[in-house]
């Protein structure tokens, strides 16, 4: 049993290790392995932008008689359909689209509307003080969008260029030989709860590739395993936030992009909310909280429910309907948490998997697309030279390091980190100085602690009873995510030994989908509830790939 010391628990003490034997496989690919040249693991904006750019480069080479010949490109996506597992705010900087489709106008892209007015508030429990919009949060020239719609649109463009789209195929492990990644193995389907093949069993498929591009998104299992296997470090550990989001059909239109700070978060937690107009009668509302919070019973889903009753939000939501719900983690470590290299023998890492998110401006989609484009250009050059070794793919890091991705992250390199030690008010003051000095203050690197190593005070939960109209319990919310997981699927969550009551309480509140329950001093795991947000992998039981098509079925998130 885990016993807190002085009313404190440290999640890392009971977190199991990565299952490296499963994620990195040295056995040779199956004799009937599918032969590809380049495989993008993940059908989000990074993987799809990369596949499109590579297909266009190959087509141009063929039309000009460049001599490369046919190149087989594949995108593997674990969801049943493209977009079903993608979730973001989202306000989008269009430079990624402009780089990928220079022949198009902004009006051709799958973006909802340009940002007009925008407002930032500091909330108290009963009021809202409007603040000047920080320079990093000014969104003139950006667009409100649905990431699901973006991904589906990009998927159609990729298919039109001949990219092989494999949806419902999670990547279970990397197939390696010495230091080289040779491809991957997919996750089997149709297993019974005990892990044995059931009537609908489908065996795994091996896919060989000259270049494997990990575009898994936040907290990718294969990315973590490859970084550890190759001993690729970073100046700071990556830290994460959990975002919980709802879509509401409303009676009253919202006329601006809104962000808030302060309540309902405690002063020692980092985060804030977003409130975006998608249509005259459709809004996106969400709360994002850093997982380095300090209380065992902080519950992001419940905080969002409480927040909806605030006078700033309630007039818009009352009388409306919550039509969709979802959750995901976000990499927040920034510049100092980037892997020291994002390339290896036969492998590249892009998008959220590499940590390309800039927290101060709440942006990551255009960085994901740009990194996918750079990976495609690197892979194309390597295929032309016949060298897909680490040396042949090293140009990718040079492209990233010379791009807006790295320059933006470097300019705001300490702005998130200061809050981990200084809290909301002092951290906010120091972050303002960092903005004014372009990141030169305070000089040097602020060290960060891994989220799981941040001690959490054992605190009693605050009672909360949802009304089923404005506020909802977790299981009702999971239903709105369209969760399609079989009830008798094997658990994909690796739980540590000795989890007692206080740690079970932490897991119960940490998970927005009701996967974990505390019963007396025991932990109960309801694995089919999981929506793959990966918060569990940050603070508790390890997340591993599971049967294709499991998890949420987002439509407009």
Coordinates of C-alpha atoms in Angstrom, one line a residue:
X1 CA 0.0 0.0 0.0
X2 CA 1.2 3.6 -0.7
X3 CA 1.4 5.6 2.5
X4 CA 1.7 9.4 2.1
X5 CA 4.4 11.1 4.1
X6 CA 3.1 14.2 5.9
X7 CA 0.0 14.3 3.8
X8 CA 1.8 14.2 0.5
X9 CA 2.0 11.8 -2.4
X10 CA 4.5 11.7 -5.3
X11 CA 3.0 10.0 -8.4
X12 CA 6.4 8.9 -9.7
X13 CA 6.9 6.5 -6.8
X14 CA 4.1 4.2 -8.1
X15 CA 4.3 4.8 -11.8
X16 CA 5.4 1.7 -13.7
X17 CA 8.2 1.9 -16.2
X18 CA 7.7 2.0 -20.0
X19 CA 7.1 -1.5 -21.4
X20 CA 10.2 -1.3 -23.6
X21 CA 10.1 -5.0 -24.5
X22 CA 6.8 -4.5 -26.2
X23 CA 7.5 -1.1 -27.8
X24 CA 10.9 -1.8 -29.2
X25 CA 11.1 -5.2 -31.0
X26 CA 14.3 -6.8 -32.4
X27 CA 12.6 -9.7 -34.1
X28 CA 12.6 -9.5 -37.9
X29 CA 9.6 -8.3 -39.8
X30 CA 7.2 -11.0 -40.9
X31 CA 7.8 -12.6 -44.3
X32 CA 4.5 -11.2 -45.5
X33 CA 5.3 -7.7 -44.2
X34 CA 3.8 -4.8 -46.2
X35 CA 6.5 -2.9 -48.1
X36 CA 6.5 0.9 -47.9
X37 CA 9.1 3.6 -48.4
X38 CA 7.9 6.1 -45.8
X39 CA 5.3 5.6 -43.1
X40 CA 3.8 8.4 -41.0
X41 CA 2.5 7.1 -37.7
X42 CA -0.4 9.3 -36.9
X43 CA -3.1 10.9 -39.0
X44 CA -3.1 14.3 -37.4
X45 CA -1.9 17.6 -39.0
X46 CA 1.8 16.7 -38.8
X47 CA 1.5 13.3 -40.4
X48 CA -0.9 14.3 -43.1
X49 CA 1.0 17.5 -44.0
X50 CA 4.2 15.5 -44.3
X51 CA 2.5 12.8 -46.4
X52 CA 1.0 15.5 -48.7
X53 CA 4.3 17.3 -49.1
X54 CA 6.3 14.1 -49.8
X55 CA 3.7 12.9 -52.4
X56 CA 3.9 16.3 -54.2
X57 CA 7.7 16.2 -54.2
X58 CA 7.7 12.7 -55.6
X59 CA 5.1 13.7 -58.2
X60 CA 7.2 16.7 -59.3
X61 CA 10.3 14.6 -59.5
X62 CA 8.6 12.0 -61.7
X63 CA 7.1 14.7 -64.0
X64 CA 10.6 16.3 -64.4
X65 CA 12.3 12.9 -65.0
X66 CA 14.2 13.1 -61.8
X67 CA 14.7 9.4 -61.6
X68 CA 13.6 8.6 -58.1
X69 CA 10.8 6.4 -59.3
X70 CA 7.7 5.3 -57.4
X71 CA 7.6 5.9 -53.7
X72 CA 5.0 4.2 -51.5
X73 CA 3.8 6.5 -48.7
X74 CA 1.5 5.4 -45.9
X75 CA -0.3 7.1 -43.0
X76 CA -1.3 4.9 -40.1
X77 CA -4.1 6.2 -37.8
X78 CA -5.4 4.4 -34.7
X79 CA -8.9 5.9 -34.9
X80 CA -11.6 4.3 -37.0
X81 CA -11.6 7.4 -39.2
X82 CA -9.5 10.5 -39.7
X83 CA -10.2 13.2 -37.1
X84 CA -12.0 10.8 -34.7
X85 CA -9.1 11.2 -32.2
X86 CA -8.0 14.7 -32.8
X87 CA -8.9 17.6 -30.5
X88 CA -7.7 21.1 -30.1
X89 CA -9.1 24.6 -29.2
X90 CA -8.6 25.8 -31.9
X91 CA -7.4 29.1 -33.2
X92 CA -5.0 28.5 -36.1
X93 CA -2.1 30.4 -37.5
X94 CA -2.5 29.7 -41.2
X95 CA 1.2 29.7 -42.1
X96 CA 1.4 25.9 -42.1
X97 CA -1.4 25.8 -44.8
X98 CA 0.3 28.6 -46.8
X99 CA 3.6 26.7 -46.8
X100 CA 1.9 23.4 -47.8
X101 CA -0.5 24.9 -50.4
X102 CA 1.2 28.1 -51.8
X103 CA -1.2 28.1 -54.7
X104 CA -4.3 28.5 -52.5
X105 CA -5.9 31.4 -50.7
X106 CA -6.8 31.4 -47.0
X107 CA -10.4 31.2 -48.0
X108 CA -9.7 27.8 -49.6
X109 CA -8.5 26.3 -46.3
X110 CA -10.8 24.3 -43.9
X111 CA -11.0 27.2 -41.4
X112 CA -14.2 28.5 -39.9
X113 CA -13.8 32.3 -39.7
X114 CA -11.1 34.9 -39.1
X115 CA -10.7 36.1 -35.5
X116 CA -12.4 39.4 -35.1
X117 CA -12.7 40.7 -31.6
X118 CA -10.8 39.0 -28.7
X119 CA -11.0 39.5 -24.9
X120 CA -8.9 38.3 -21.9
X121 CA -10.3 38.2 -18.4
X122 CA -9.0 37.5 -14.9
X123 CA -11.8 35.6 -13.2
X124 CA -12.9 35.5 -9.6
X125 CA -15.6 33.2 -8.4
X126 CA -18.3 35.8 -9.1
X127 CA -16.7 38.4 -11.4
X128 CA -14.4 39.1 -14.3
X129 CA -11.8 41.8 -14.8
X130 CA -10.9 42.5 -18.4
X131 CA -7.2 42.6 -19.0
X132 CA -5.2 44.0 -21.9
X133 CA -4.5 41.2 -24.4
X134 CA -0.9 40.0 -24.0
X135 CA 1.2 40.3 -27.2
X136 CA 1.5 36.5 -27.3
X137 CA -2.2 36.0 -27.3
X138 CA -3.1 38.5 -30.0
X139 CA -4.8 36.5 -32.9
X140 CA -5.2 39.1 -35.6
X141 CA -4.8 37.2 -38.9
X142 CA -5.6 33.8 -37.4
X143 CA -8.7 31.7 -37.8
X144 CA -11.1 29.8 -35.6
X145 CA -11.3 26.2 -36.7
X146 CA -12.2 22.6 -35.9
X147 CA -9.1 20.3 -35.9
X148 CA -11.4 17.3 -36.9
X149 CA -12.4 19.2 -40.0
X150 CA -8.8 20.2 -40.8
X151 CA -7.7 16.6 -40.5
X152 CA -10.4 15.2 -42.7
X153 CA -9.7 17.8 -45.4
X154 CA -6.0 17.1 -45.3
X155 CA -6.8 13.4 -45.5
X156 CA -8.8 13.9 -48.7
X157 CA -5.8 15.9 -50.2
X158 CA -3.4 13.1 -49.3
X159 CA -5.7 10.3 -50.8
X160 CA -5.9 12.4 -54.0
X161 CA -2.2 12.2 -54.2
X162 CA -2.1 8.5 -53.9
X163 CA -1.1 8.2 -50.2
X164 CA -2.0 4.9 -48.6
X165 CA -4.4 5.7 -45.7
X166 CA -4.7 3.0 -43.1
X167 CA -7.3 4.0 -40.5
X168 CA -8.0 1.7 -37.5
X169 CA -4.4 0.6 -37.4
X170 CA -2.5 1.6 -34.2
X171 CA 1.2 1.1 -34.2
X172 CA 2.1 -1.3 -31.4
X173 CA 5.9 -1.4 -31.6
X174 CA 8.9 -0.3 -33.6
X175 CA 10.8 -3.0 -35.5
X176 CA 14.5 -2.4 -35.1
X177 CA 17.8 -3.8 -36.1
X178 CA 20.9 -2.6 -34.3
X179 CA 20.3 1.2 -34.1
X180 CA 18.0 1.3 -37.2
X181 CA 14.2 1.5 -37.3
X182 CA 13.0 -0.9 -40.0
X183 CA 9.3 -0.3 -39.7
X184 CA 6.6 -1.2 -37.2
X185 CA 4.1 -3.7 -36.1
X186 CA 0.4 -2.9 -35.6
X187 CA -1.8 -3.8 -32.6
X188 CA -3.8 -7.0 -32.9
X189 CA -7.6 -6.8 -32.8
X190 CA -10.4 -8.9 -31.4
X191 CA -8.7 -10.0 -28.2
X192 CA -10.8 -11.1 -25.3
X193 CA -10.5 -9.5 -21.9
X194 CA -7.9 -12.1 -20.8
X195 CA -5.8 -11.2 -23.9
X196 CA -6.6 -14.4 -25.8
X197 CA -7.9 -14.3 -29.4
X198 CA -11.6 -14.0 -29.7
X199 CA -14.0 -14.9 -32.6
X200 CA -13.1 -11.6 -34.4
X201 CA -9.4 -11.8 -33.8
X202 CA -7.1 -10.1 -36.4
X203 CA -3.4 -10.6 -36.1
X204 CA -0.9 -7.7 -36.1
X205 CA 0.6 -6.5 -39.4
X206 CA 4.2 -5.8 -40.0
X207 CA 5.0 -2.8 -42.1
X208 CA 8.6 -2.3 -43.4
X209 CA 9.7 1.3 -44.2
X210 CA 12.9 3.0 -45.2
X211 CA 11.8 6.0 -43.1
X212 CA 9.3 5.9 -40.2
X213 CA 7.9 9.3 -39.1
X214 CA 6.5 9.4 -35.6
X215 CA 3.5 11.8 -35.7
X216 CA 1.8 10.2 -32.8
X217 CA 0.7 13.4 -31.1
X218 CA 1.2 14.1 -27.4
X219 CA 2.9 11.5 -25.2
X220 CA 3.4 9.0 -28.0
X221 CA 4.3 5.6 -26.6
X222 CA 6.7 4.8 -29.5
X223 CA 8.3 8.2 -29.4
X224 CA 9.0 7.8 -25.6
X225 CA 10.4 4.3 -26.2
X226 CA 12.6 5.4 -29.1
X227 CA 14.0 8.4 -27.2
X228 CA 14.9 6.1 -24.2
X229 CA 16.3 3.3 -26.4
X230 CA 18.5 5.8 -28.3
X231 CA 19.3 7.7 -25.1
X232 CA 18.2 11.0 -26.6
X233 CA 17.9 13.5 -23.7
X234 CA 16.7 17.1 -23.3
X235 CA 17.7 20.0 -21.1
X236 CA 14.5 19.8 -19.1
X237 CA 11.9 17.0 -18.9
X238 CA 8.7 17.5 -20.9
X239 CA 5.8 18.7 -18.8
X240 CA 2.1 18.5 -19.8
X241 CA -1.3 20.0 -19.4
X242 CA -4.7 18.4 -19.6
X243 CA -7.4 20.1 -21.6
X244 CA -11.1 19.2 -21.3
X245 CA -13.4 20.7 -24.0
X246 CA -17.1 20.9 -24.8
X247 CA -19.0 22.0 -27.9
X248 CA -22.3 23.7 -27.2
X249 CA -25.2 24.7 -29.4
X250 CA -26.4 28.0 -27.9
X251 CA -29.3 30.4 -28.2
X252 CA -27.0 33.4 -27.9
X253 CA -24.1 34.0 -30.3
X254 CA -20.6 34.7 -29.0
X255 CA -19.0 37.7 -30.7
X256 CA -15.3 37.3 -29.7
X257 CA -12.5 34.8 -28.9
X258 CA -12.3 34.8 -25.1
X259 CA -9.5 33.5 -22.8
X260 CA -9.5 33.6 -19.0
X261 CA -7.0 33.2 -16.2
X262 CA -7.6 32.7 -12.5
X263 CA -10.7 31.1 -11.0
X264 CA -11.7 28.2 -10.8
X265 CA -8.0 27.2 -10.6
X266 CA -6.1 27.4 -7.3
X267 CA -3.2 29.9 -7.2
X268 CA -0.6 27.1 -7.4
X269 CA -2.0 25.6 -10.6
X270 CA -1.1 26.8 -14.1
X271 CA -3.8 27.1 -16.8
X272 CA -6.8 28.9 -18.1
X273 CA -9.9 28.6 -20.3
X274 CA -10.9 29.3 -23.9
X275 CA -14.3 30.2 -25.3
X276 CA -14.4 30.3 -29.1
X277 CA -17.3 31.0 -31.6
X278 CA -17.4 28.4 -34.4
X279 CA -20.8 29.3 -35.8
X280 CA -23.5 31.8 -34.7
X281 CA -25.1 29.1 -32.6
X282 CA -22.0 26.9 -31.9
X283 CA -19.2 27.5 -29.4
X284 CA -16.2 25.7 -28.1
X285 CA -15.4 25.9 -24.4
X286 CA -12.5 24.4 -22.6
X287 CA -10.3 24.5 -19.6
X288 CA -6.5 23.6 -19.7
X289 CA -4.6 22.9 -16.5
X290 CA -0.9 22.0 -16.0
X291 CA -0.5 18.5 -14.6
X292 CA 2.1 19.8 -12.2
X293 CA -0.8 20.9 -10.0
X294 CA -0.4 20.4 -6.2
X295 CA -3.6 18.8 -4.9
X296 CA -4.6 15.1 -5.1
X297 CA -8.3 16.0 -5.7
X298 CA -7.9 18.7 -8.3
X299 CA -10.3 17.6 -11.1
X300 CA -10.1 19.4 -14.5
X301 CA -13.5 18.0 -15.6
X302 CA -15.2 19.2 -12.4
X303 CA -13.5 22.6 -12.6
X304 CA -14.9 23.1 -16.1
X305 CA -18.3 22.1 -14.9
X306 CA -18.1 24.7 -12.1
X307 CA -16.8 27.3 -14.4
X308 CA -19.8 27.1 -16.7
X309 CA -22.0 28.5 -14.0
X310 CA -19.9 31.7 -13.9
X311 CA -21.6 34.9 -15.0
X312 CA -19.2 35.2 -17.9
X313 CA -20.3 31.9 -19.5
X314 CA -23.7 31.0 -18.2
X315 CA -25.7 33.5 -20.2
X316 CA -24.4 31.9 -23.4
X317 CA -24.8 28.3 -22.4
X318 CA -28.1 28.3 -20.5
X319 CA -30.9 26.9 -22.6
X320 CA -28.4 25.4 -25.0
X321 CA -27.1 21.9 -25.4
X322 CA -23.8 20.3 -24.9
X323 CA -23.3 18.3 -28.1
X324 CA -19.7 17.0 -27.9
X325 CA -17.1 16.5 -25.2
X326 CA -13.4 15.5 -25.3
X327 CA -10.0 15.6 -23.5
X328 CA -6.4 15.5 -24.4
X329 CA -3.0 16.3 -23.0
X330 CA -0.7 19.1 -24.4
X331 CA 3.1 19.2 -24.2
X332 CA 4.1 22.4 -22.4
X333 CA 7.8 22.0 -21.7
X334 CA 8.8 24.3 -24.6
X335 CA 12.3 24.9 -25.9
X336 CA 14.3 23.3 -23.1
X337 CA 12.2 20.1 -23.2
X338 CA 12.7 19.5 -26.9
X339 CA 14.7 16.3 -27.6
X340 CA 18.3 17.1 -28.4
X341 CA 17.7 15.4 -31.7
X342 CA 14.6 14.4 -33.5
X343 CA 16.1 12.1 -36.1
X344 CA 17.8 8.7 -36.1
X345 CA 18.5 5.8 -38.4
X346 CA 15.4 5.5 -40.4
X347 CA 13.3 7.7 -38.1
X348 CA 12.0 11.3 -37.7
X349 CA 9.8 12.8 -34.9
X350 CA 7.3 15.6 -35.7
X351 CA 4.5 17.6 -34.2
X352 CA 3.3 17.2 -30.6
X353 CA 5.3 14.0 -30.4
X354 CA 8.4 16.2 -30.4
X355 CA 6.8 18.8 -28.2
X356 CA 6.3 21.6 -30.8
X357 CA 3.8 23.6 -28.8
X358 CA 4.2 27.2 -27.7
X359 CA 2.2 27.7 -24.5
X360 CA 2.2 31.5 -24.3
X361 CA 0.4 31.9 -27.6
X362 CA -1.6 28.6 -27.2
X363 CA -0.5 27.4 -30.6
X364 CA 0.8 24.1 -32.0
X365 CA -1.2 23.2 -35.2
X366 CA 1.0 25.3 -37.5
X367 CA 4.1 24.0 -35.9
X368 CA 2.9 20.4 -36.4
X369 CA 2.2 21.1 -40.1
X370 CA 5.6 22.8 -40.6
X371 CA 7.5 20.0 -38.9
X372 CA 5.7 17.4 -41.1
X373 CA 6.6 19.4 -44.2
X374 CA 10.3 19.6 -43.1
X375 CA 10.3 15.8 -42.4
X376 CA 8.9 15.2 -45.9
X377 CA 11.6 17.4 -47.5
X378 CA 14.3 15.6 -45.5
X379 CA 12.9 12.1 -46.4
X380 CA 12.7 13.0 -50.0
X381 CA 16.3 14.2 -50.2
X382 CA 17.4 11.0 -48.3
X383 CA 15.5 8.8 -50.7
X384 CA 17.1 10.6 -53.7
X385 CA 20.5 10.0 -52.2
X386 CA 19.8 6.5 -51.1
X387 CA 20.8 7.3 -47.5
X388 CA 18.1 7.1 -44.8
X389 CA 20.6 6.7 -42.0
X390 CA 20.8 9.2 -39.1
X391 CA 23.4 11.2 -41.1
X392 CA 21.1 11.2 -44.2
X393 CA 18.1 12.4 -42.1
X394 CA 20.0 14.9 -40.0
X395 CA 18.9 17.8 -42.2
X396 CA 15.5 17.6 -40.5
X397 CA 16.8 19.1 -37.3
X398 CA 18.6 21.8 -39.2
X399 CA 15.3 22.8 -41.0
X400 CA 13.4 22.8 -37.6
X401 CA 16.1 24.7 -35.9
X402 CA 16.1 27.4 -38.6
X403 CA 12.3 27.7 -38.6
X404 CA 9.6 29.7 -36.7
X405 CA 9.1 26.6 -34.6
X406 CA 12.4 26.9 -32.8
X407 CA 12.6 30.7 -32.9
X408 CA 9.2 31.1 -31.3
X409 CA 9.9 28.5 -28.6
X410 CA 13.3 30.0 -27.8
X411 CA 11.8 33.5 -27.4
X412 CA 9.3 32.2 -24.8
X413 CA 11.6 29.5 -23.4
X414 CA 11.0 30.1 -19.7
X415 CA 7.5 31.6 -19.7
X416 CA 5.7 28.4 -18.7
X417 CA 8.5 27.1 -16.5
X418 CA 8.4 30.0 -14.1
X419 CA 4.9 29.1 -12.9
X420 CA 6.0 25.7 -11.7
X421 CA 8.1 27.3 -8.9
X422 CA 6.6 30.8 -8.5
X423 CA 2.9 30.3 -8.7
X424 CA 0.2 32.4 -10.4
X425 CA 0.9 35.9 -9.3
X426 CA 4.7 36.0 -9.1
X427 CA 5.0 33.7 -12.1
X428 CA 2.6 36.1 -14.1
X429 CA 4.8 39.1 -13.2
X430 CA 8.0 37.3 -14.3
X431 CA 6.3 36.1 -17.5
X432 CA 5.4 39.6 -18.4
X433 CA 9.0 40.7 -18.0
X434 CA 10.0 37.8 -20.3
X435 CA 7.5 39.0 -22.9
X436 CA 8.9 42.6 -22.7
X437 CA 12.5 41.4 -23.1
X438 CA 11.9 38.8 -25.8
X439 CA 12.9 36.0 -23.4
X440 CA 16.2 37.5 -22.3
X441 CA 15.0 37.9 -18.7
X442 CA 15.9 36.1 -16.4
X443 CA 18.8 34.7 -18.5
X444 CA 19.6 31.0 -18.5
X445 CA 17.3 28.0 -18.1
X446 CA 14.7 27.6 -15.4
X447 CA 14.8 24.0 -14.3
X448 CA 11.6 22.0 -14.4
X449 CA 10.4 18.9 -12.5
X450 CA 8.7 16.1 -14.3
X451 CA 4.9 16.3 -13.6
X452 CA 5.0 12.9 -11.8
X453 CA 7.7 14.0 -9.5
X454 CA 5.8 17.1 -8.2
X455 CA 4.5 16.3 -4.7
X456 CA 0.7 16.6 -4.3
X457 CA -1.0 17.4 -1.0
X458 CA -3.6 14.9 0.1
X459 CA -6.8 17.0 0.1
X460 CA -10.5 16.2 0.6
X461 CA -12.6 16.5 -2.5
X462 CA -15.2 19.3 -2.8
X463 CA -18.7 17.9 -3.2
X464 CA -20.1 18.4 -6.7
X465 CA -23.5 17.3 -8.0
X466 CA -24.1 18.0 -11.7
X467 CA -27.6 19.1 -12.8
X468 CA -27.5 17.2 -16.2
X469 CA -28.4 20.4 -18.1
X470 CA -25.5 22.8 -17.7
X471 CA -23.1 20.5 -15.8
X472 CA -22.4 16.8 -16.3
X473 CA -20.8 13.8 -14.6
X474 CA -17.9 12.1 -16.3
X475 CA -19.7 9.1 -17.7
X476 CA -22.3 11.4 -19.4
X477 CA -19.5 13.4 -20.9
X478 CA -17.7 10.2 -22.2
X479 CA -21.0 9.3 -24.0
X480 CA -20.8 12.7 -25.8
X481 CA -17.3 11.7 -26.9
X482 CA -18.8 8.9 -29.0
X483 CA -16.7 6.3 -27.2
X484 CA -16.6 3.2 -29.3
X485 CA -14.5 0.8 -27.2
X486 CA -15.7 -2.7 -26.7
X487 CA -16.6 -3.5 -23.1
X488 CA -14.7 -6.8 -23.1
X489 CA -11.4 -5.4 -24.6
X490 CA -8.2 -6.2 -22.7
X491 CA -7.0 -3.3 -20.5
X492 CA -4.3 -1.2 -22.3
X493 CA -3.3 0.5 -19.0
X494 CA -0.3 -0.8 -17.0
X495 CA -0.9 -0.1 -13.3
X496 CA 1.9 0.0 -10.8
X497 CA 2.0 -2.2 -7.7
X498 CA 0.9 -1.0 -4.3
X499 CA -1.6 1.7 -5.3
X500 CA -3.5 2.6 -2.1
X501 CA -6.3 4.9 -1.2
X502 CA -4.6 8.3 -1.6
X503 CA -3.0 7.5 -4.9
X504 CA -6.3 5.9 -6.2
X505 CA -8.0 9.2 -5.2
X506 CA -5.4 11.1 -7.3
X507 CA -6.0 8.9 -10.3
X508 CA -9.8 9.2 -9.9
X509 CA -9.7 13.0 -10.1
X510 CA -6.9 13.2 -12.6
X511 CA -8.8 11.2 -15.3
X512 CA -11.6 13.1 -17.0
X513 CA -13.2 10.0 -18.4
X514 CA -14.0 8.0 -15.2
X515 CA -11.4 5.3 -15.9
X516 CA -10.2 5.1 -12.3
X517 CA -12.3 4.7 -9.1
X518 CA -11.3 4.6 -5.5
X519 CA -13.2 2.0 -3.6
X520 CA -12.2 2.1 0.0
X521 CA -8.4 1.9 -0.2
X522 CA -8.4 0.0 -3.6
X523 CA -8.1 1.1 -7.2
X524 CA -10.7 0.0 -9.8
X525 CA -9.8 0.4 -13.4
X526 CA -12.6 0.8 -16.1
X527 CA -10.3 0.7 -19.1
X528 CA -13.1 0.9 -21.8
X529 CA -14.0 4.4 -20.7
X530 CA -10.6 5.8 -21.8
X531 CA -10.6 8.5 -24.5
X532 CA -6.8 8.4 -25.0
X533 CA -6.1 11.8 -23.5
X534 CA -2.8 10.3 -22.0
X535 CA -3.1 12.1 -18.7
X536 CA -2.8 8.7 -17.1
X537 CA 0.5 8.1 -18.8
X538 CA 1.9 11.4 -17.4
X539 CA 0.9 10.8 -13.7
X540 CA -0.1 7.2 -13.3
X541 CA -0.7 4.0 -15.1
X542 CA 1.1 3.7 -18.5
X543 CA -1.0 4.0 -21.6
X544 CA -0.3 1.5 -24.4
X545 CA -1.8 1.1 -27.9
X546 CA -5.0 -0.9 -28.1
X547 CA -7.3 -2.3 -30.7
X548 CA -7.9 -0.1 -33.7
X549 CA -11.0 2.0 -33.7
X550 CA -11.2 2.1 -29.9
X551 CA -11.7 5.4 -28.0
X552 CA -13.6 8.5 -29.0
X553 CA -15.2 9.4 -32.2
X554 CA -14.9 13.1 -32.4
X555 CA -16.7 14.9 -35.1
X556 CA -16.2 18.7 -34.8
X557 CA -13.7 19.0 -31.9

